[in-house]
Short mmCIF file of C-alpha atoms in Angstrom, two decimals:
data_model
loop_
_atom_site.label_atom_id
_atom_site.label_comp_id
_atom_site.label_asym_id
_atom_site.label_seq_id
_atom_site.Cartn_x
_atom_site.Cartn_y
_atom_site.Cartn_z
CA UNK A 26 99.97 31.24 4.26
CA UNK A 27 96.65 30.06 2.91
CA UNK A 28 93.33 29.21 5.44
CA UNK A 29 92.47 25.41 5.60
CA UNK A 30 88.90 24.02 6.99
CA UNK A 31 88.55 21.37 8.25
CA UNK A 32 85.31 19.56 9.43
CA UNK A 33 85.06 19.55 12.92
CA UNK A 34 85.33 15.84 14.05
CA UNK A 35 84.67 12.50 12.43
CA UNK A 36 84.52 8.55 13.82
CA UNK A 37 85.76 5.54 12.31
CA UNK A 38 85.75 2.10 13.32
CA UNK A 39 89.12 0.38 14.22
CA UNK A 40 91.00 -1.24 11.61
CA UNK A 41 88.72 0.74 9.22
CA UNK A 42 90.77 3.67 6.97
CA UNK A 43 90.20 7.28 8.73
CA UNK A 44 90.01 9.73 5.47
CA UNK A 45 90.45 12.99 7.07
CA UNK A 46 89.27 15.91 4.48
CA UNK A 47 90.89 18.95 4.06
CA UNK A 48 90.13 22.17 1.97
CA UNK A 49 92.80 24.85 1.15
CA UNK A 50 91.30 26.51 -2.22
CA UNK A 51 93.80 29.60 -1.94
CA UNK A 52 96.45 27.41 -1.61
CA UNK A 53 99.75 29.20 -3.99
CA UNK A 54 102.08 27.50 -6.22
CA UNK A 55 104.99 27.28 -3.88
CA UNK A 56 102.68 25.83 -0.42
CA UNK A 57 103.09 22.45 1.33
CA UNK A 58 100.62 20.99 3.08
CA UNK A 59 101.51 19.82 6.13
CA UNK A 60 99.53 17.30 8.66
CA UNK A 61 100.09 17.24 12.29
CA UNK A 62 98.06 15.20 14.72
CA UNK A 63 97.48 16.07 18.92
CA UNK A 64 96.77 13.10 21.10
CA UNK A 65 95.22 13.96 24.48
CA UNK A 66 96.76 17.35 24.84
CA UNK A 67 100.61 16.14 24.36
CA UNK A 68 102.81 18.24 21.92
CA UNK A 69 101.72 18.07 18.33
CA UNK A 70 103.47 15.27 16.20
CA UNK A 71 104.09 15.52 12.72
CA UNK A 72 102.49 13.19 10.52
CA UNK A 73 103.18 13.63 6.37
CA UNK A 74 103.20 16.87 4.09
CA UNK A 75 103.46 17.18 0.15
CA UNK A 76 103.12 19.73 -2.78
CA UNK A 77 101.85 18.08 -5.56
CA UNK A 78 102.16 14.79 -5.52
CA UNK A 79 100.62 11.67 -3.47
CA UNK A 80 102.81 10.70 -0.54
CA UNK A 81 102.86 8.04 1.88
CA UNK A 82 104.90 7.04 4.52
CA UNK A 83 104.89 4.55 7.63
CA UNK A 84 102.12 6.64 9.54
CA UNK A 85 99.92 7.35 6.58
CA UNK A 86 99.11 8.62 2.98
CA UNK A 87 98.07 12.40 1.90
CA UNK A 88 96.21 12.53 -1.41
CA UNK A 89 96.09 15.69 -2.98
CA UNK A 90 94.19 17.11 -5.54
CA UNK A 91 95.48 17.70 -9.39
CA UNK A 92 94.45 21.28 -8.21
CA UNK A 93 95.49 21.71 -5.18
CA UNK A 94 92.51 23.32 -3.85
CA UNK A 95 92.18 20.32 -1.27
CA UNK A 96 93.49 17.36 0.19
CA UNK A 97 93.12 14.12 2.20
CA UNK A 98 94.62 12.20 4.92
CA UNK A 99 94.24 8.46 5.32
CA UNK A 100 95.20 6.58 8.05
CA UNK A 101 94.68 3.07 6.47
CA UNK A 102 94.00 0.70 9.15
CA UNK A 103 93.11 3.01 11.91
CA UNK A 104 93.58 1.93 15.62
CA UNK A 105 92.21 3.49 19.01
CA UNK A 106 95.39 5.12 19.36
CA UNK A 107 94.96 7.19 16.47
CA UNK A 108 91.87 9.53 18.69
CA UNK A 109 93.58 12.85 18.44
CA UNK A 110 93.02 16.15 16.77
CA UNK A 111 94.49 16.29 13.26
CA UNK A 112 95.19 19.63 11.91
CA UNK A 113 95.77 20.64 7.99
CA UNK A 114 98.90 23.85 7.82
CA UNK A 115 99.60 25.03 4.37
CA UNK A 116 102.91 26.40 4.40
CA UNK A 117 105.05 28.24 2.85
CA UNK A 118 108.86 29.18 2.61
CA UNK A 119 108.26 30.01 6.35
CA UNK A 120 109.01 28.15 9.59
CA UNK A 121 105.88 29.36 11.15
CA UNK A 122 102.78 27.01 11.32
CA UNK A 123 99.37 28.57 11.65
CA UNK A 124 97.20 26.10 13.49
CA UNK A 125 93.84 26.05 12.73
CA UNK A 126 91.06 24.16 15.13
CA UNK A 127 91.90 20.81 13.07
CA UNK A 128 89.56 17.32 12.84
CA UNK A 129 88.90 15.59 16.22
CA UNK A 130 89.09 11.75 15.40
CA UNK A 131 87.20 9.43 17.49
CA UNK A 132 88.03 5.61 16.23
CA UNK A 133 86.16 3.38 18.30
CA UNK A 134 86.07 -0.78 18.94
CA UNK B 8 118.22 12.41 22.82
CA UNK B 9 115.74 14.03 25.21
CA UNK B 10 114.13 16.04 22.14
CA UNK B 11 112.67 19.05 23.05
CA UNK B 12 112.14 19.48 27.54
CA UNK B 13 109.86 22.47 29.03
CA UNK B 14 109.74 23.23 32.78
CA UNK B 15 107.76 23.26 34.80
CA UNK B 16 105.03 21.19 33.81
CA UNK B 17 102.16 23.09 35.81
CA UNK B 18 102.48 26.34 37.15
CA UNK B 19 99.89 28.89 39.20
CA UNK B 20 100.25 32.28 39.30
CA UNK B 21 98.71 35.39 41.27
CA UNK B 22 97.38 37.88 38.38
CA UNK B 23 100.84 40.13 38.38
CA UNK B 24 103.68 37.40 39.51
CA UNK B 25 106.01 37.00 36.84
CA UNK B 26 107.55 33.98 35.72
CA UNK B 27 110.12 32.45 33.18
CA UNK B 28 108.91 28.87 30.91
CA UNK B 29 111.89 27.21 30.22
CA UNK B 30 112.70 25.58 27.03
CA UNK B 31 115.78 23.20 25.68
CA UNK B 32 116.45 21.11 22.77
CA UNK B 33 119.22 18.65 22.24
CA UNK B 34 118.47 17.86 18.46
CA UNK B 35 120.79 21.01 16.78
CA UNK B 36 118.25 22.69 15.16
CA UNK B 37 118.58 26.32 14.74
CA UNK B 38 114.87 27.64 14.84
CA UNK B 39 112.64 27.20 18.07
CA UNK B 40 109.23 28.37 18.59
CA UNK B 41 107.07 29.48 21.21
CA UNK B 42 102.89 28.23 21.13
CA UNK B 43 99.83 28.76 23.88
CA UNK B 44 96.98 26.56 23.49
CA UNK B 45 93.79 27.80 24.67
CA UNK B 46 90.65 25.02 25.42
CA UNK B 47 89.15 23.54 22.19
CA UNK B 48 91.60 25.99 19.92
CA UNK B 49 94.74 25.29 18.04
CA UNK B 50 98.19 26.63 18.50
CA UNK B 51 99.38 29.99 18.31
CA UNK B 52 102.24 31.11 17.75
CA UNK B 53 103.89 33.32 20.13
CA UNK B 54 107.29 34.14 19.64
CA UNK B 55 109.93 32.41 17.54
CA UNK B 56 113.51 32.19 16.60
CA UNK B 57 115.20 31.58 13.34
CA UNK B 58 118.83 31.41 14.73
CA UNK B 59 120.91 32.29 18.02
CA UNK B 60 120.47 35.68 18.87
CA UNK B 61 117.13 36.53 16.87
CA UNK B 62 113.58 36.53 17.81
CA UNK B 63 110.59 37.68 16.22
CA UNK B 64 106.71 38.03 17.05
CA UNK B 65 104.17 35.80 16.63
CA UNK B 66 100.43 36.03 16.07
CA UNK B 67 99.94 36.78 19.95
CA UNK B 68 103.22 38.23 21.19
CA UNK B 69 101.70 41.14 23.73
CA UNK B 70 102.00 40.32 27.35
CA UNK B 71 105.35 38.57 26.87
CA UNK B 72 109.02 38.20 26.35
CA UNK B 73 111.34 35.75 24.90
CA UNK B 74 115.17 34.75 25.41
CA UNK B 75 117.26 32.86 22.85
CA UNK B 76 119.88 32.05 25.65
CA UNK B 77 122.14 30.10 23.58
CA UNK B 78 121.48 27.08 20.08
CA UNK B 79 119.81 24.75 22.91
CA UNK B 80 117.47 26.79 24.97
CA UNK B 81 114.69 29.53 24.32
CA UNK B 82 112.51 30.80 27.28
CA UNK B 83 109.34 32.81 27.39
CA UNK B 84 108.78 35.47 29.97
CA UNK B 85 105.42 36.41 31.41
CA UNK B 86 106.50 40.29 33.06
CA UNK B 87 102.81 40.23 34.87
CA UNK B 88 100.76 37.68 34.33
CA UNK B 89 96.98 38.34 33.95
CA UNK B 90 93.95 35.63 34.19
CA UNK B 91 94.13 36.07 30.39
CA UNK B 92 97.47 34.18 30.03
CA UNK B 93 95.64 31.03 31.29
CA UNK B 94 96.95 28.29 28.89
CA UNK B 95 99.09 25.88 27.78
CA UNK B 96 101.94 26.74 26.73
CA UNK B 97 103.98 24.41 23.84
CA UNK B 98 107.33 24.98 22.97
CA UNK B 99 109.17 23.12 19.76
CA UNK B 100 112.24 23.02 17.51
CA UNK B 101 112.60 22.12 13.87
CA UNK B 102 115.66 22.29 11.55
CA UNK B 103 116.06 24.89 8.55
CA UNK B 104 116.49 23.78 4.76
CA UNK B 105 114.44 24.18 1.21
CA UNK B 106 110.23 24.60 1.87
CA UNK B 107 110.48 21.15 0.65
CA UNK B 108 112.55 19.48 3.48
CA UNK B 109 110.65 17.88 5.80
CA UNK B 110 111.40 20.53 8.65
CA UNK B 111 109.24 19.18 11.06
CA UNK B 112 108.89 20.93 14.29
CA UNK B 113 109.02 18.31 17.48
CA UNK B 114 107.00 20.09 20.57
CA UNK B 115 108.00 19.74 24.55
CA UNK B 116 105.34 18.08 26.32
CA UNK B 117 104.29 21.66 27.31
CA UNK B 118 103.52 24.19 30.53
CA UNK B 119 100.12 24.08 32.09
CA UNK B 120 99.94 27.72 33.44
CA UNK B 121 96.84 28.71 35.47
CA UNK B 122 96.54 32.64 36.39
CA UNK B 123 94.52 33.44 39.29
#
């Protein structure tokens, strides 16, 4: 599965969008990229993944790249209960995740 | 649904005890995983199982064992536990389809394991 990196941490202001950057340049034709988030040392909690495309859901949106080679999660009106680490998996046709050290998110008031 | 349950919750150990994590999930999936969390690092994998009756190795696997007792419940056994093993100890589930399912895996509230 290809590497990600991932900046170390970031802020944002509540109710401001968190865009959460993500690079994955040897990324292969047939890899997802998968976002999980970690608040406070609970259980990771998955959050969106895609191939190609833009997606969105209820939580938040994951832009990707006409190449691939990088990505970006946005959390559009971010709240304090969205301080966690957010990590950035590509995946393949494997159930295994490889975690990297992921984003720590501080939003503040 | 209770999703996926570990026990215990905290745990110390004399370098050399042995001890068994326990594991369960109530959701029907068929793979289940094994992760230790060290301070400040991500996951790693440890162990994990595809189906009932199979395991295989992780990036970390030396120093321990794993069980897939039955569907519901897959435990992870430290034989002698060394300072080392000092961690925190995740385990999760996820159901099997086409890399483009969403086969999320859903993680226990993990083991806090201190090694003295």
């Amino acid at each position: 599965d290809a590497k990600t990196t991932q900046p170390t941490s970031m802020d944002c202001a509540e109710g401001r969008a968190a865009n959460l950057p993500c690079n994955h340049s040897t990324i292969s034709g047939n890899e997802y990229v998968y976002w999980y988030r970690q608040i406070h040392s609970q259980g990771p909690q998955y959050i969106i993944h895609g191939l190609k495309n833009n997606e969105t859901n209820e939580m938040a949106s994951l832009i990707i790249t006409e190449d691939r080679k990088s990505s970006t999660l946005i959390l559009p009106h971010a709240t304090l209960r969205d301080t966690a680490v957010y990590y950035c998996i590509v995946r393949g046709n494997t159930d295994k995740l490889i975690f990297g050290t992921g984003t720590r998110l501080q939003v503040f008031p | 649904n209770a999703g996926v349950t570990q026990t215990p919750k905290f745990q110390v150990l004399k370098t050399g005890q042995s001890m068994t994590l326990q594991c369960a999930q109530d959701m029907n999936h068929n793979s289940m995983y094994w992760y230790r969390q060290d301070p400040g690092m991500g996951l790693r994998l440890i162990y994990y199982s595809a189906s009932e009756g199979t395991t295989d190795k992780g990036e970390v696997p030396n120093g321990y064992n794993v069980s897939r007792l039955n569907k519901r419940e897959f435990s992870l056994r430290l034989e002698s536990a060394a300072p080392s093993q000092t961690s925190v100890y995740f385990c999760a589930s996820s159901d099997q389809g086409s890399p483009g399912r969403r086969r999320e895996q859903y993680f226990g509230p993990g083991t806090r394991l201190t090694v003295t």
